[in-house]
């Protein structure tokens, strides 16, 4: 029941229609009897600062940030956690003792999903499809997780070279970064992550690559979750590849946000993760 003690959480982005974050968080509040509600706010860019001020004024306990504001929000916060600063992107904000503190749970969420399915990321050679904002976040997280190698494939190859340069100056660890210029090189990778919007509704029959170029053992992961089974994942499953669905990453970053907001433990959240995945699959059969 919503009453005068109900706490407010939310999402800011533009657009936010169709986001599944309210579903994830309200499900968790209900499961744990947390007196809170999560709403989404479609905010124009010239009103972002007003929205942040308003959230603080009304005592919002936390909020998520989505496209296109994950970087723009940084100077509007009181503090930003080291990992989020390194990635240059905040997706979760926590209210604590009068301050808004920014975190990034996208990266940790991705690594958690991958490691649960594949074991240590340090053994993985990863092919990232795309070189935009989402790819930048994914590559940064893979480097922080010490992936063995990253290959970047992008329709506009020049942007892949730019991202490679940026990653190499940011982090000088052992991870080898390469620009992939021909599909014949896809077979060198153990894991493929689509970070492009190709295959997203309404263009549900499009796939960013021909999966026949992949190594037969490669695992295929898509960050697109609308539709649940993208053309890429359908082709990959038909070709005998293990697949990882986009909704798993969305749910995982949401669970990590709840750990920050409400101190929920991994053990408590484990059954919730499974229930959310089951419900999503039922809704999108
Ligand atoms: P985001 O922040 O979601 O990553 P973005 O920065 O606009 O969005 O990046 C979109 C990515 O999807 C880019 O890698 C883009 O490729 P280009 O750099 O060549 O534009 C890729 N992309 C979008 N539509 C595509 C399509 N139809 N075919 C192949 N790649 C596409």
PDB file of C-alpha atoms and ligand atoms in Angstrom:
ATOM      1  CA  UNK A   1       0.000   0.000   0.000  1.00  0.00           C
ATOM      2  CA  UNK A   2       1.255   3.496  -0.811  1.00  0.00           C
ATOM      3  CA  UNK A   3       0.965   5.847   2.163  1.00  0.00           C
ATOM      4  CA  UNK A   4       2.768   8.806   3.723  1.00  0.00           C
ATOM      5  CA  UNK A   5       5.760   6.650   4.717  1.00  0.00           C
ATOM      6  CA  UNK A   6       6.339   5.256   1.200  1.00  0.00           C
ATOM      7  CA  UNK A   7       9.858   5.995  -0.062  1.00  0.00           C
ATOM      8  CA  UNK A   8      10.510   7.140  -3.632  1.00  0.00           C
ATOM      9  CA  UNK A   9      13.047   5.628  -6.038  1.00  0.00           C
ATOM     10  CA  UNK A  10      13.172   6.331  -9.752  1.00  0.00           C
ATOM     11  CA  UNK A  11      14.763   6.295 -13.164  1.00  0.00           C
ATOM     12  CA  UNK A  12      15.819   9.345 -15.189  1.00  0.00           C
ATOM     13  CA  UNK A  13      16.441   9.124 -18.896  1.00  0.00           C
ATOM     14  CA  UNK A  14      15.116  10.221 -22.252  1.00  0.00           C
ATOM     15  CA  UNK A  15      13.183   8.285 -23.390  1.00  0.00           C
ATOM     16  CA  UNK A  16      12.235   5.943 -20.551  1.00  0.00           C
ATOM     17  CA  UNK A  17       9.028   4.469 -21.970  1.00  0.00           C
ATOM     18  CA  UNK A  18       9.430   0.713 -22.241  1.00  0.00           C
ATOM     19  CA  UNK A  19      12.171   0.483 -19.593  1.00  0.00           C
ATOM     20  CA  UNK A  20      11.926  -2.687 -17.490  1.00  0.00           C
ATOM     21  CA  UNK A  21      13.600  -1.116 -14.437  1.00  0.00           C
ATOM     22  CA  UNK A  22      10.280  -0.205 -12.713  1.00  0.00           C
ATOM     23  CA  UNK A  23       9.206  -3.855 -13.091  1.00  0.00           C
ATOM     24  CA  UNK A  24      12.487  -5.128 -11.550  1.00  0.00           C
ATOM     25  CA  UNK A  25      12.519  -2.751  -8.582  1.00  0.00           C
ATOM     26  CA  UNK A  26       8.827  -2.812  -7.703  1.00  0.00           C
ATOM     27  CA  UNK A  27       9.002  -6.635  -7.789  1.00  0.00           C
ATOM     28  CA  UNK A  28      11.870  -6.488  -5.263  1.00  0.00           C
ATOM     29  CA  UNK A  29      10.080  -3.974  -3.004  1.00  0.00           C
ATOM     30  CA  UNK A  30       7.036  -6.228  -2.975  1.00  0.00           C
ATOM     31  CA  UNK A  31       9.057  -9.391  -2.334  1.00  0.00           C
ATOM     32  CA  UNK A  32      10.888  -7.894   0.660  1.00  0.00           C
ATOM     33  CA  UNK A  33       7.995  -5.803   1.986  1.00  0.00           C
ATOM     34  CA  UNK A  34      10.002  -2.620   1.508  1.00  0.00           C
ATOM     35  CA  UNK A  35       7.662   0.398   1.737  1.00  0.00           C
ATOM     36  CA  UNK A  36       8.838   2.036  -1.469  1.00  0.00           C
ATOM     37  CA  UNK A  37       7.822   2.731  -5.030  1.00  0.00           C
ATOM     38  CA  UNK A  38       9.946   3.072  -8.186  1.00  0.00           C
ATOM     39  CA  UNK A  39       8.797   5.361 -10.999  1.00  0.00           C
ATOM     40  CA  UNK A  40      10.340   6.405 -14.281  1.00  0.00           C
ATOM     41  CA  UNK A  41      10.884  10.043 -15.235  1.00  0.00           C
ATOM     42  CA  UNK A  42      11.315  11.171 -18.826  1.00  0.00           C
ATOM     43  CA  UNK A  43      13.491  14.258 -18.414  1.00  0.00           C
ATOM     44  CA  UNK A  44      14.597  16.680 -21.160  1.00  0.00           C
ATOM     45  CA  UNK A  45      18.336  17.401 -21.104  1.00  0.00           C
ATOM     46  CA  UNK A  46      17.932  21.049 -20.050  1.00  0.00           C
ATOM     47  CA  UNK A  47      15.895  19.877 -17.034  1.00  0.00           C
ATOM     48  CA  UNK A  48      18.310  17.211 -15.734  1.00  0.00           C
ATOM     49  CA  UNK A  49      19.827  19.459 -13.050  1.00  0.00           C
ATOM     50  CA  UNK A  50      16.324  20.517 -11.946  1.00  0.00           C
ATOM     51  CA  UNK A  51      15.332  16.855 -11.698  1.00  0.00           C
ATOM     52  CA  UNK A  52      18.369  16.044  -9.515  1.00  0.00           C
ATOM     53  CA  UNK A  53      17.638  19.054  -7.272  1.00  0.00           C
ATOM     54  CA  UNK A  54      13.993  18.015  -7.085  1.00  0.00           C
ATOM     55  CA  UNK A  55      14.892  14.426  -6.146  1.00  0.00           C
ATOM     56  CA  UNK A  56      16.995  15.762  -3.292  1.00  0.00           C
ATOM     57  CA  UNK A  57      14.358  18.262  -2.201  1.00  0.00           C
ATOM     58  CA  UNK A  58      11.663  15.599  -1.909  1.00  0.00           C
ATOM     59  CA  UNK A  59      13.927  13.092  -0.148  1.00  0.00           C
ATOM     60  CA  UNK A  60      14.340  10.464  -2.895  1.00  0.00           C
ATOM     61  CA  UNK A  61      16.388   7.547  -1.496  1.00  0.00           C
ATOM     62  CA  UNK A  62      17.997   6.668  -4.800  1.00  0.00           C
ATOM     63  CA  UNK A  63      17.589   6.631  -8.532  1.00  0.00           C
ATOM     64  CA  UNK A  64      18.894   5.032 -11.689  1.00  0.00           C
ATOM     65  CA  UNK A  65      20.231   6.933 -14.673  1.00  0.00           C
ATOM     66  CA  UNK A  66      19.859   5.721 -18.225  1.00  0.00           C
ATOM     67  CA  UNK A  67      20.554   6.843 -21.782  1.00  0.00           C
ATOM     68  CA  UNK A  68      21.525   9.570 -22.574  1.00  0.00           C
ATOM     69  CA  UNK A  69      22.521  10.904 -19.115  1.00  0.00           C
ATOM     70  CA  UNK A  70      24.975   8.387 -17.624  1.00  0.00           C
ATOM     71  CA  UNK A  71      27.900  10.769 -18.185  1.00  0.00           C
ATOM     72  CA  UNK A  72      26.067  14.121 -17.984  1.00  0.00           C
ATOM     73  CA  UNK A  73      24.879  13.326 -14.451  1.00  0.00           C
ATOM     74  CA  UNK A  74      28.420  13.080 -12.997  1.00  0.00           C
ATOM     75  CA  UNK A  75      29.042  16.792 -12.233  1.00  0.00           C
ATOM     76  CA  UNK A  76      25.559  17.045 -10.701  1.00  0.00           C
ATOM     77  CA  UNK A  77      26.355  14.547  -7.934  1.00  0.00           C
ATOM     78  CA  UNK A  78      28.092  15.163  -4.597  1.00  0.00           C
ATOM     79  CA  UNK A  79      30.454  12.189  -4.937  1.00  0.00           C
ATOM     80  CA  UNK A  80      31.188   9.464  -7.481  1.00  0.00           C
ATOM     81  CA  UNK A  81      32.599   6.010  -6.695  1.00  0.00           C
ATOM     82  CA  UNK A  82      36.002   5.184  -8.240  1.00  0.00           C
ATOM     83  CA  UNK A  83      34.790   2.512 -10.685  1.00  0.00           C
ATOM     84  CA  UNK A  84      31.997   4.735 -12.016  1.00  0.00           C
ATOM     85  CA  UNK A  85      34.482   7.569 -12.431  1.00  0.00           C
ATOM     86  CA  UNK A  86      36.870   5.304 -14.336  1.00  0.00           C
ATOM     87  CA  UNK A  87      34.066   4.144 -16.634  1.00  0.00           C
ATOM     88  CA  UNK A  88      32.891   7.749 -16.991  1.00  0.00           C
ATOM     89  CA  UNK A  89      29.307   6.609 -16.415  1.00  0.00           C
ATOM     90  CA  UNK A  90      26.892   6.468 -13.484  1.00  0.00           C
ATOM     91  CA  UNK A  91      23.741   4.336 -13.581  1.00  0.00           C
ATOM     92  CA  UNK A  92      22.855   4.227  -9.869  1.00  0.00           C
ATOM     93  CA  UNK A  93      22.657   7.084  -7.367  1.00  0.00           C
ATOM     94  CA  UNK A  94      22.390   6.536  -3.614  1.00  0.00           C
ATOM     95  CA  UNK A  95      21.199   9.165  -1.133  1.00  0.00           C
ATOM     96  CA  UNK A  96      23.329   9.105   1.989  1.00  0.00           C
ATOM     97  CA  UNK A  97      23.556  11.699   4.772  1.00  0.00           C
ATOM     98  CA  UNK A  98      22.448  14.540   2.540  1.00  0.00           C
ATOM     99  CA  UNK A  99      24.621  13.553  -0.430  1.00  0.00           C
ATOM    100  CA  UNK A 100      23.897  11.934  -3.765  1.00  0.00           C
ATOM    101  CA  UNK A 101      26.631   9.373  -4.501  1.00  0.00           C
ATOM    102  CA  UNK A 102      27.049   7.900  -7.993  1.00  0.00           C
ATOM    103  CA  UNK A 103      27.892   4.256  -8.763  1.00  0.00           C
ATOM    104  CA  UNK A 104      27.994   2.054 -11.834  1.00  0.00           C
ATOM    105  CA  UNK A 105      26.343  -1.344 -11.465  1.00  0.00           C
ATOM    106  CA  UNK A 106      26.148  -2.024 -15.239  1.00  0.00           C
ATOM    107  CA  UNK A 107      29.762  -3.179 -15.409  1.00  0.00           C
ATOM    108  CA  UNK A 108      29.706  -5.346 -12.277  1.00  0.00           C
ATOM    109  CA  UNK A 109      26.330  -6.734 -13.360  1.00  0.00           C
ATOM    110  CA  UNK A 110      27.710  -7.773 -16.731  1.00  0.00           C
ATOM    111  CA  UNK A 111      30.806  -9.412 -15.211  1.00  0.00           C
ATOM    112  CA  UNK A 112      28.657 -11.254 -12.625  1.00  0.00           C
ATOM    113  CA  UNK A 113      26.350 -12.660 -15.310  1.00  0.00           C
ATOM    114  CA  UNK A 114      29.286 -13.710 -17.487  1.00  0.00           C
ATOM    115  CA  UNK A 115      31.286 -15.276 -14.656  1.00  0.00           C
ATOM    116  CA  UNK A 116      28.285 -17.210 -13.357  1.00  0.00           C
ATOM    117  CA  UNK A 117      27.902 -18.801 -16.785  1.00  0.00           C
ATOM    118  CA  UNK A 118      31.499 -19.001 -18.001  1.00  0.00           C
ATOM    119  CA  UNK A 119      33.838 -18.955 -15.014  1.00  0.00           C
ATOM    120  CA  UNK A 120      36.604 -16.345 -14.558  1.00  0.00           C
ATOM    121  CA  UNK A 121      36.525 -13.591 -17.172  1.00  0.00           C
ATOM    122  CA  UNK A 122      40.334 -13.595 -17.130  1.00  0.00           C
ATOM    123  CA  UNK A 123      40.208 -16.729 -19.314  1.00  0.00           C
ATOM    124  CA  UNK A 124      38.002 -15.150 -21.953  1.00  0.00           C
ATOM    125  CA  UNK A 125      38.750 -13.635 -25.341  1.00  0.00           C
ATOM    126  CA  UNK A 126      35.762 -11.390 -25.977  1.00  0.00           C
ATOM    127  CA  UNK A 127      34.428 -10.039 -29.265  1.00  0.00           C
ATOM    128  CA  UNK A 128      32.430  -6.831 -28.708  1.00  0.00           C
ATOM    129  CA  UNK A 129      30.052  -5.863 -31.513  1.00  0.00           C
ATOM    130  CA  UNK A 130      29.685  -2.078 -31.694  1.00  0.00           C
ATOM    131  CA  UNK A 131      31.786   0.904 -30.651  1.00  0.00           C
ATOM    132  CA  UNK A 132      29.253   3.324 -29.145  1.00  0.00           C
ATOM    133  CA  UNK A 133      28.453   4.275 -25.555  1.00  0.00           C
ATOM    134  CA  UNK A 134      27.298   0.799 -24.551  1.00  0.00           C
ATOM    135  CA  UNK A 135      30.424  -0.798 -26.065  1.00  0.00           C
ATOM    136  CA  UNK A 136      32.629   1.678 -24.186  1.00  0.00           C
ATOM    137  CA  UNK A 137      31.048   0.637 -20.861  1.00  0.00           C
ATOM    138  CA  UNK A 138      31.277  -3.069 -21.682  1.00  0.00           C
ATOM    139  CA  UNK A 139      34.922  -2.875 -22.794  1.00  0.00           C
ATOM    140  CA  UNK A 140      35.838  -0.845 -19.684  1.00  0.00           C
ATOM    141  CA  UNK A 141      34.220  -3.476 -17.463  1.00  0.00           C
ATOM    142  CA  UNK A 142      35.902  -6.326 -19.337  1.00  0.00           C
ATOM    143  CA  UNK A 143      39.262  -4.624 -18.885  1.00  0.00           C
ATOM    144  CA  UNK A 144      38.580  -4.016 -15.200  1.00  0.00           C
ATOM    145  CA  UNK A 145      37.662  -7.721 -14.952  1.00  0.00           C
ATOM    146  CA  UNK A 146      40.983  -8.511 -16.681  1.00  0.00           C
ATOM    147  CA  UNK A 147      39.598 -10.249 -19.762  1.00  0.00           C
ATOM    148  CA  UNK A 148      42.346 -11.980 -21.751  1.00  0.00           C
ATOM    149  CA  UNK A 149      41.627 -10.121 -25.006  1.00  0.00           C
ATOM    150  CA  UNK A 150      39.014  -7.834 -26.528  1.00  0.00           C
ATOM    151  CA  UNK A 151      38.209  -7.604 -30.227  1.00  0.00           C
ATOM    152  CA  UNK A 152      36.069  -4.678 -31.375  1.00  0.00           C
ATOM    153  CA  UNK A 153      34.001  -5.052 -34.525  1.00  0.00           C
ATOM    154  CA  UNK A 154      31.966  -2.108 -35.753  1.00  0.00           C
ATOM    155  CA  UNK A 155      30.096  -1.130 -38.908  1.00  0.00           C
ATOM    156  CA  UNK A 156      32.126   2.100 -38.959  1.00  0.00           C
ATOM    157  CA  UNK A 157      35.634   0.769 -38.421  1.00  0.00           C
ATOM    158  CA  UNK A 158      37.076   4.192 -37.606  1.00  0.00           C
ATOM    159  CA  UNK A 159      34.992   4.314 -34.411  1.00  0.00           C
ATOM    160  CA  UNK A 160      36.386   0.936 -33.361  1.00  0.00           C
ATOM    161  CA  UNK A 161      39.926   2.347 -33.721  1.00  0.00           C
ATOM    162  CA  UNK A 162      38.948   5.367 -31.602  1.00  0.00           C
ATOM    163  CA  UNK A 163      37.556   3.125 -28.870  1.00  0.00           C
ATOM    164  CA  UNK A 164      40.682   0.938 -28.933  1.00  0.00           C
ATOM    165  CA  UNK A 165      42.891   4.019 -28.469  1.00  0.00           C
ATOM    166  CA  UNK A 166      40.731   5.273 -25.638  1.00  0.00           C
ATOM    167  CA  UNK A 167      40.830   1.908 -23.848  1.00  0.00           C
ATOM    168  CA  UNK A 168      44.580   1.602 -24.229  1.00  0.00           C
ATOM    169  CA  UNK A 169      45.239   5.005 -22.686  1.00  0.00           C
ATOM    170  CA  UNK A 170      42.769   4.377 -19.876  1.00  0.00           C
ATOM    171  CA  UNK A 171      44.125   1.100 -18.618  1.00  0.00           C
ATOM    172  CA  UNK A 172      47.534  -0.446 -19.135  1.00  0.00           C
ATOM    173  CA  UNK A 173      46.787  -3.991 -18.006  1.00  0.00           C
ATOM    174  CA  UNK A 174      47.476  -7.256 -19.820  1.00  0.00           C
ATOM    175  CA  UNK A 175      44.277  -7.217 -21.881  1.00  0.00           C
ATOM    176  CA  UNK A 176      45.006  -7.148 -25.611  1.00  0.00           C
ATOM    177  CA  UNK A 177      42.649  -4.918 -27.592  1.00  0.00           C
ATOM    178  CA  UNK A 178      42.278  -5.326 -31.360  1.00  0.00           C
ATOM    179  CA  UNK A 179      40.059  -3.910 -34.061  1.00  0.00           C
ATOM    180  CA  UNK A 180      38.427  -6.699 -36.039  1.00  0.00           C
ATOM    181  CA  UNK A 181      38.187  -5.778 -39.684  1.00  0.00           C
ATOM    182  CA  UNK A 182      36.903  -9.041 -41.180  1.00  0.00           C
ATOM    183  CA  UNK A 183      34.378 -11.670 -40.015  1.00  0.00           C
ATOM    184  CA  UNK A 184      36.993 -14.384 -40.684  1.00  0.00           C
ATOM    185  CA  UNK A 185      38.658 -13.259 -37.425  1.00  0.00           C
ATOM    186  CA  UNK A 186      35.511 -13.802 -35.297  1.00  0.00           C
ATOM    187  CA  UNK A 187      36.509 -17.438 -34.726  1.00  0.00           C
ATOM    188  CA  UNK A 188      39.384 -16.367 -32.443  1.00  0.00           C
ATOM    189  CA  UNK A 189      36.945 -15.362 -29.693  1.00  0.00           C
ATOM    190  CA  UNK A 190      35.284 -17.396 -26.893  1.00  0.00           C
ATOM    191  CA  UNK A 191      32.502 -14.959 -26.139  1.00  0.00           C
ATOM    192  CA  UNK A 192      30.571 -12.475 -28.296  1.00  0.00           C
ATOM    193  CA  UNK A 193      28.673  -9.535 -26.810  1.00  0.00           C
ATOM    194  CA  UNK A 194      26.359  -7.493 -29.012  1.00  0.00           C
ATOM    195  CA  UNK A 195      26.351  -3.883 -27.822  1.00  0.00           C
ATOM    196  CA  UNK A 196      24.698  -2.446 -30.933  1.00  0.00           C
ATOM    197  CA  UNK A 197      20.990  -1.751 -31.214  1.00  0.00           C
ATOM    198  CA  UNK A 198      20.691  -4.123 -34.179  1.00  0.00           C
ATOM    199  CA  UNK A 199      17.805  -6.563 -33.657  1.00  0.00           C
ATOM    200  CA  UNK A 200      15.944  -4.287 -31.264  1.00  0.00           C
ATOM    201  CA  UNK A 201      12.185  -3.786 -31.797  1.00  0.00           C
ATOM    202  CA  UNK A 202      10.858  -3.004 -34.348  1.00  0.00           C
ATOM    203  CA  UNK A 203      13.723  -4.412 -36.496  1.00  0.00           C
ATOM    204  CA  UNK A 204      13.507  -7.832 -34.896  1.00  0.00           C
ATOM    205  CA  UNK A 205      14.701  -9.809 -37.922  1.00  0.00           C
ATOM    206  CA  UNK A 206      18.076  -8.058 -38.139  1.00  0.00           C
ATOM    207  CA  UNK A 207      21.287  -9.491 -36.757  1.00  0.00           C
ATOM    208  CA  UNK A 208      24.628  -7.652 -36.461  1.00  0.00           C
ATOM    209  CA  UNK A 209      26.661 -10.662 -37.691  1.00  0.00           C
ATOM    210  CA  UNK A 210      26.462 -14.008 -39.440  1.00  0.00           C
ATOM    211  CA  UNK A 211      27.021 -16.529 -36.623  1.00  0.00           C
ATOM    212  CA  UNK A 212      28.550 -19.044 -39.033  1.00  0.00           C
ATOM    213  CA  UNK A 213      31.828 -17.106 -38.662  1.00  0.00           C
ATOM    214  CA  UNK A 214      32.021 -17.841 -34.915  1.00  0.00           C
ATOM    215  CA  UNK A 215      34.012 -20.575 -33.255  1.00  0.00           C
ATOM    216  CA  UNK A 216      31.609 -23.510 -32.607  1.00  0.00           C
ATOM    217  CA  UNK A 217      32.259 -23.190 -28.837  1.00  0.00           C
ATOM    218  CA  UNK A 218      31.634 -19.437 -28.664  1.00  0.00           C
ATOM    219  CA  UNK A 219      29.006 -18.218 -26.204  1.00  0.00           C
ATOM    220  CA  UNK A 220      26.786 -15.425 -27.548  1.00  0.00           C
ATOM    221  CA  UNK A 221      25.381 -12.643 -25.409  1.00  0.00           C
ATOM    222  CA  UNK A 222      23.091  -9.767 -26.438  1.00  0.00           C
ATOM    223  CA  UNK A 223      22.447  -6.614 -24.431  1.00  0.00           C
ATOM    224  CA  UNK A 224      19.215  -6.084 -26.384  1.00  0.00           C
ATOM    225  CA  UNK A 225      16.273  -7.419 -24.325  1.00  0.00           C
ATOM    226  CA  UNK A 226      13.387  -6.278 -26.511  1.00  0.00           C
ATOM    227  CA  UNK A 227      12.685  -8.794 -27.978  1.00  0.00           C
ATOM    228  CA  UNK A 228      13.829 -11.383 -25.409  1.00  0.00           C
ATOM    229  CA  UNK A 229      15.148 -13.688 -28.124  1.00  0.00           C
ATOM    230  CA  UNK A 230      16.863 -11.503 -30.694  1.00  0.00           C
ATOM    231  CA  UNK A 231      17.643 -12.743 -34.195  1.00  0.00           C
ATOM    232  CA  UNK A 232      21.310 -12.998 -33.149  1.00  0.00           C
ATOM    233  CA  UNK A 233      20.460 -15.255 -30.185  1.00  0.00           C
ATOM    234  CA  UNK A 234      18.013 -17.305 -32.245  1.00  0.00           C
ATOM    235  CA  UNK A 235      20.654 -17.904 -34.947  1.00  0.00           C
ATOM    236  CA  UNK A 236      23.273 -18.683 -32.290  1.00  0.00           C
ATOM    237  CA  UNK A 237      21.051 -21.184 -30.465  1.00  0.00           C
ATOM    238  CA  UNK A 238      20.175 -22.869 -33.768  1.00  0.00           C
ATOM    239  CA  UNK A 239      23.897 -23.085 -34.497  1.00  0.00           C
ATOM    240  CA  UNK A 240      24.458 -24.910 -31.197  1.00  0.00           C
ATOM    241  CA  UNK A 241      25.907 -21.968 -29.218  1.00  0.00           C
ATOM    242  CA  UNK A 242      25.126 -21.254 -25.577  1.00  0.00           C
ATOM    243  CA  UNK A 243      23.374 -17.886 -25.292  1.00  0.00           C
ATOM    244  CA  UNK A 244      23.026 -15.229 -22.599  1.00  0.00           C
ATOM    245  CA  UNK A 245      19.920 -13.025 -22.748  1.00  0.00           C
ATOM    246  CA  UNK A 246      19.945  -9.227 -22.362  1.00  0.00           C
ATOM    247  CA  UNK A 247      17.374  -9.334 -19.571  1.00  0.00           C
ATOM    248  CA  UNK A 248      19.894 -11.153 -17.356  1.00  0.00           C
ATOM    249  CA  UNK A 249      22.184  -8.094 -17.412  1.00  0.00           C
ATOM    250  CA  UNK A 250      19.317  -5.696 -16.746  1.00  0.00           C
ATOM    251  CA  UNK A 251      18.175  -7.766 -13.768  1.00  0.00           C
ATOM    252  CA  UNK A 252      21.716  -8.142 -12.390  1.00  0.00           C
ATOM    253  CA  UNK A 253      22.473  -4.398 -12.447  1.00  0.00           C
ATOM    254  CA  UNK A 254      19.116  -3.841 -10.723  1.00  0.00           C
ATOM    255  CA  UNK A 255      19.930  -6.356  -7.977  1.00  0.00           C
ATOM    256  CA  UNK A 256      23.274  -4.625  -7.403  1.00  0.00           C
ATOM    257  CA  UNK A 257      21.481  -1.263  -7.142  1.00  0.00           C
ATOM    258  CA  UNK A 258      19.190  -2.796  -4.498  1.00  0.00           C
ATOM    259  CA  UNK A 259      22.231  -3.994  -2.550  1.00  0.00           C
ATOM    260  CA  UNK A 260      23.428  -0.383  -2.471  1.00  0.00           C
ATOM    261  CA  UNK A 261      20.024   1.117  -1.645  1.00  0.00           C
ATOM    262  CA  UNK A 262      18.640  -1.399   0.818  1.00  0.00           C
ATOM    263  CA  UNK A 263      21.589  -3.555   1.878  1.00  0.00           C
ATOM    264  CA  UNK A 264      19.975  -6.741   0.512  1.00  0.00           C
ATOM    265  CA  UNK A 265      22.350  -9.719   0.565  1.00  0.00           C
ATOM    266  CA  UNK A 266      23.311 -11.993  -2.340  1.00  0.00           C
ATOM    267  CA  UNK A 267      21.615 -14.919  -0.590  1.00  0.00           C
ATOM    268  CA  UNK A 268      18.369 -13.007  -0.221  1.00  0.00           C
ATOM    269  CA  UNK A 269      18.463 -11.828  -3.830  1.00  0.00           C
ATOM    270  CA  UNK A 270      19.282 -15.198  -5.416  1.00  0.00           C
ATOM    271  CA  UNK A 271      15.661 -16.489  -5.545  1.00  0.00           C
ATOM    272  CA  UNK A 272      14.488 -13.063  -6.745  1.00  0.00           C
ATOM    273  CA  UNK A 273      16.848 -13.215  -9.718  1.00  0.00           C
ATOM    274  CA  UNK A 274      15.437 -16.571 -10.754  1.00  0.00           C
ATOM    275  CA  UNK A 275      11.836 -15.454 -10.225  1.00  0.00           C
ATOM    276  CA  UNK A 276      12.408 -12.328 -12.354  1.00  0.00           C
ATOM    277  CA  UNK A 277      13.993 -14.311 -15.188  1.00  0.00           C
ATOM    278  CA  UNK A 278      11.151 -16.863 -15.090  1.00  0.00           C
ATOM    279  CA  UNK A 279       8.492 -14.155 -15.119  1.00  0.00           C
ATOM    280  CA  UNK A 280      10.177 -12.295 -17.991  1.00  0.00           C
ATOM    281  CA  UNK A 281      10.370 -15.502 -20.021  1.00  0.00           C
ATOM    282  CA  UNK A 282       6.716 -16.236 -19.383  1.00  0.00           C
ATOM    283  CA  UNK A 283       5.700 -12.721 -20.426  1.00  0.00           C
ATOM    284  CA  UNK A 284       7.769 -12.884 -23.625  1.00  0.00           C
ATOM    285  CA  UNK A 285       7.159 -16.419 -24.864  1.00  0.00           C
TER     286      UNK A 285
HETATM  287  P1  LIG B   1      24.799   3.237 -27.549  1.00  0.00           P
HETATM  288  O1  LIG B   1      25.071   4.311 -26.544  1.00  0.00           O
HETATM  289  O2  LIG B   1      23.514   2.497 -27.353  1.00  0.00           O
HETATM  290  O3  LIG B   1      25.959   2.302 -27.715  1.00  0.00           O
HETATM  291  P2  LIG B   1      25.576   4.644 -29.945  1.00  0.00           P
HETATM  292  O4  LIG B   1      26.679   5.299 -29.183  1.00  0.00           O
HETATM  293  O5  LIG B   1      24.767   5.470 -30.883  1.00  0.00           O
HETATM  294  O6  LIG B   1      24.527   4.006 -28.938  1.00  0.00           O
HETATM  295  O7  LIG B   1      26.171   3.365 -30.719  1.00  0.00           O
HETATM  296  C1  LIG B   1      25.379   2.543 -31.501  1.00  0.00           C
HETATM  297  C2  LIG B   1      26.226   1.382 -32.007  1.00  0.00           C
HETATM  298  O8  LIG B   1      25.386   0.504 -32.766  1.00  0.00           O
HETATM  299  C3  LIG B   1      27.350   1.807 -32.934  1.00  0.00           C
HETATM  300  O9  LIG B   1      28.410   0.895 -32.795  1.00  0.00           O
HETATM  301  C4  LIG B   1      26.685   1.664 -34.308  1.00  0.00           C
HETATM  302  O10 LIG B   1      27.587   1.492 -35.376  1.00  0.00           O
HETATM  303  P3  LIG B   1      28.203   2.772 -36.148  1.00  0.00           P
HETATM  304  O11 LIG B   1      29.318   3.269 -35.287  1.00  0.00           O
HETATM  305  O12 LIG B   1      28.673   2.218 -37.447  1.00  0.00           O
HETATM  306  O13 LIG B   1      27.086   3.757 -36.303  1.00  0.00           O
HETATM  307  C5  LIG B   1      25.891   0.401 -34.094  1.00  0.00           C
HETATM  308  N1  LIG B   1      24.782   0.296 -35.046  1.00  0.00           N
HETATM  309  C6  LIG B   1      23.611   0.961 -35.004  1.00  0.00           C
HETATM  310  N2  LIG B   1      22.819   0.589 -36.049  1.00  0.00           N
HETATM  311  C7  LIG B   1      23.523  -0.342 -36.750  1.00  0.00           C
HETATM  312  C8  LIG B   1      23.249  -1.135 -37.922  1.00  0.00           C
HETATM  313  N3  LIG B   1      22.086  -1.035 -38.573  1.00  0.00           N
HETATM  314  N4  LIG B   1      24.205  -2.000 -38.350  1.00  0.00           N
HETATM  315  C9  LIG B   1      25.388  -2.127 -37.685  1.00  0.00           C
HETATM  316  N5  LIG B   1      25.692  -1.408 -36.579  1.00  0.00           N
HETATM  317  C10 LIG B   1      24.784  -0.527 -36.109  1.00  0.00           C
END
